[in-house]
PDB file of C-alpha atoms in Angstrom:
ATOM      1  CA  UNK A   1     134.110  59.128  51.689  1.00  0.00           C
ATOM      2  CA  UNK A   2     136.000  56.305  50.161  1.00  0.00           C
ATOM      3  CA  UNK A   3     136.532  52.887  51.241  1.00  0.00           C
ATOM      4  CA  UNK A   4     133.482  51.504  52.986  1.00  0.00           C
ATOM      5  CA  UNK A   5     129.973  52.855  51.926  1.00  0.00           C
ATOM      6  CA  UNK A   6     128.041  54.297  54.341  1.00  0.00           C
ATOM      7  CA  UNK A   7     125.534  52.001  56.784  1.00  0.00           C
ATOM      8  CA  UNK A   8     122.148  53.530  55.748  1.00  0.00           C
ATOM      9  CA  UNK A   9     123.064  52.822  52.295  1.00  0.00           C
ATOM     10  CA  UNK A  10     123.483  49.104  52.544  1.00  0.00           C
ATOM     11  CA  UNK A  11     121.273  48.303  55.322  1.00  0.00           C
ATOM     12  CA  UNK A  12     117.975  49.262  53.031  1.00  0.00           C
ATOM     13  CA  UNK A  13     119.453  47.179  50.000  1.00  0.00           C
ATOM     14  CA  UNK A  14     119.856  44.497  52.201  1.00  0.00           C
ATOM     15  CA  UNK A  15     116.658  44.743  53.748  1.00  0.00           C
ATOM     16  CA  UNK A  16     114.825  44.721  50.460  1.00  0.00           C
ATOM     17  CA  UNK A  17     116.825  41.467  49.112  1.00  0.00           C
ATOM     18  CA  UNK A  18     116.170  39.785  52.513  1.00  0.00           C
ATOM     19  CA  UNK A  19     111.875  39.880  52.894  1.00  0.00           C
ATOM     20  CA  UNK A  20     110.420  41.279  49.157  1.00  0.00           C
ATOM     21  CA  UNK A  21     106.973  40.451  50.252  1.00  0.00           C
ATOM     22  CA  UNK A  22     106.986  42.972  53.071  1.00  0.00           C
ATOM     23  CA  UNK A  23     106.548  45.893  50.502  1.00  0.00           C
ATOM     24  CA  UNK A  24     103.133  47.086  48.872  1.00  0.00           C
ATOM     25  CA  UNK A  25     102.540  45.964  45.281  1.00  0.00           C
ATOM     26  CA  UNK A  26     105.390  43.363  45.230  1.00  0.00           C
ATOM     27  CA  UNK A  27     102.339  40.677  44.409  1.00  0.00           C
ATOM     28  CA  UNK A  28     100.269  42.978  42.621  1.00  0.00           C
ATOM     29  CA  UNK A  29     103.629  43.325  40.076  1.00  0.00           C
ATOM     30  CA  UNK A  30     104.409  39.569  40.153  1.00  0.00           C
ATOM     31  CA  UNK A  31     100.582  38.805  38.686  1.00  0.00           C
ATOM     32  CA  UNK A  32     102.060  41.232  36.206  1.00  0.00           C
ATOM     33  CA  UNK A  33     105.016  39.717  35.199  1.00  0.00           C
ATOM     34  CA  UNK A  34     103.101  36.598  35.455  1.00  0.00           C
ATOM     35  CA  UNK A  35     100.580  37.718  32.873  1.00  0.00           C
ATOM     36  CA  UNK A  36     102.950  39.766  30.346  1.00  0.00           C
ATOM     37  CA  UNK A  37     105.010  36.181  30.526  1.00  0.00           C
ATOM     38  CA  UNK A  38     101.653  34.253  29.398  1.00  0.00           C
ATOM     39  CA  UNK A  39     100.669  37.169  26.507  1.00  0.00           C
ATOM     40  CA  UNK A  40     103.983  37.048  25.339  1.00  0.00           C
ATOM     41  CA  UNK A  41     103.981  33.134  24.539  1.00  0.00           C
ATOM     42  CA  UNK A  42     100.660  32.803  23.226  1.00  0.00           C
ATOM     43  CA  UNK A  43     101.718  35.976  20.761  1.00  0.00           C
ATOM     44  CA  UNK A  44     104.421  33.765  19.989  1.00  0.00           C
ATOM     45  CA  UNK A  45     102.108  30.437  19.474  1.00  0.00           C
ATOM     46  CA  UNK A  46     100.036  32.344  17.539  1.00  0.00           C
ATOM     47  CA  UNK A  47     102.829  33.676  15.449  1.00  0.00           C
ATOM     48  CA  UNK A  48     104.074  30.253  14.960  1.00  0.00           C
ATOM     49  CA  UNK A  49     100.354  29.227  14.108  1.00  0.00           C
ATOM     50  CA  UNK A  50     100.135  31.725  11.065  1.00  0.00           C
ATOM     51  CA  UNK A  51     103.648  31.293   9.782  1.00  0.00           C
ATOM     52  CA  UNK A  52     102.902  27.248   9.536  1.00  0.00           C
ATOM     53  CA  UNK A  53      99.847  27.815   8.011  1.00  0.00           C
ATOM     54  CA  UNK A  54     101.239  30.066   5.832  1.00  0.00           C
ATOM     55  CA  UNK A  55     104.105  27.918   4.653  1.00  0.00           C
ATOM     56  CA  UNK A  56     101.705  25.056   4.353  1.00  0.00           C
ATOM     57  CA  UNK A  57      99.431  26.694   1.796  1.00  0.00           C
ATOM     58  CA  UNK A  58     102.832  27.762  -0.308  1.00  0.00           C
ATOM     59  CA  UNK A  59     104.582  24.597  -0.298  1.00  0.00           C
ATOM     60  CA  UNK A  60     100.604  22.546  -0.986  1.00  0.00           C
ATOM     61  CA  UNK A  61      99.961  25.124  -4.063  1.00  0.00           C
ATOM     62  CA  UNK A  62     103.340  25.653  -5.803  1.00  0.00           C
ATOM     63  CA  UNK A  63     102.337  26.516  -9.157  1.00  0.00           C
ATOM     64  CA  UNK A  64      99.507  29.071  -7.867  1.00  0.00           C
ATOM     65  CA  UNK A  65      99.862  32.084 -10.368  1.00  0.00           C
ATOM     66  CA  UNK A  66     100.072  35.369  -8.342  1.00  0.00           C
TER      67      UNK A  66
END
C-alpha cells in the first residue's frame, strides 16, 4: 500500500512514454496542435498588422479633430 506503487500502474505509463505512435489518433492530434500553433501566430501577425497600422495613421495625422 505504501512504498513502491504497484507494477500495472507504472508499466502502462511507461509504455506510453516509450512508443507514442503506437496509439490511434496520436498523429491525427499532432496535425492539430500543428495547426492551432499556425492559427495562433498568424492571429498574432495579424494583430500586430492592425495595431501598426493603427499607430501609423495616429502618429501621420496628429492634429485630426475627433
Amino acid at each position: 500500500m505504501y512504498g513502491k506503487p504497484a507494477l500495472g500502474t507504472v508499466l502502462p505509463l511507461a509504455g506510453l512514454t516509450a512508443a507514442p505512435e503506437v496509439l490511434p489518433g496520436i498523429p491525427f492530434a499532432r496535425g492539430l496542435q500543428e495547426a492551432a500553433g499556425a492559427g495562433f501566430l498568424l492571429y498574432c501577425a495579424i494583430a500586430v498588422i492592425l495595431l501598426s497600422a493603427k499607430m501609423y495613421y495616429v502618429l501621420r495625422n496628429p492634429g485630426d479633430p475627433s
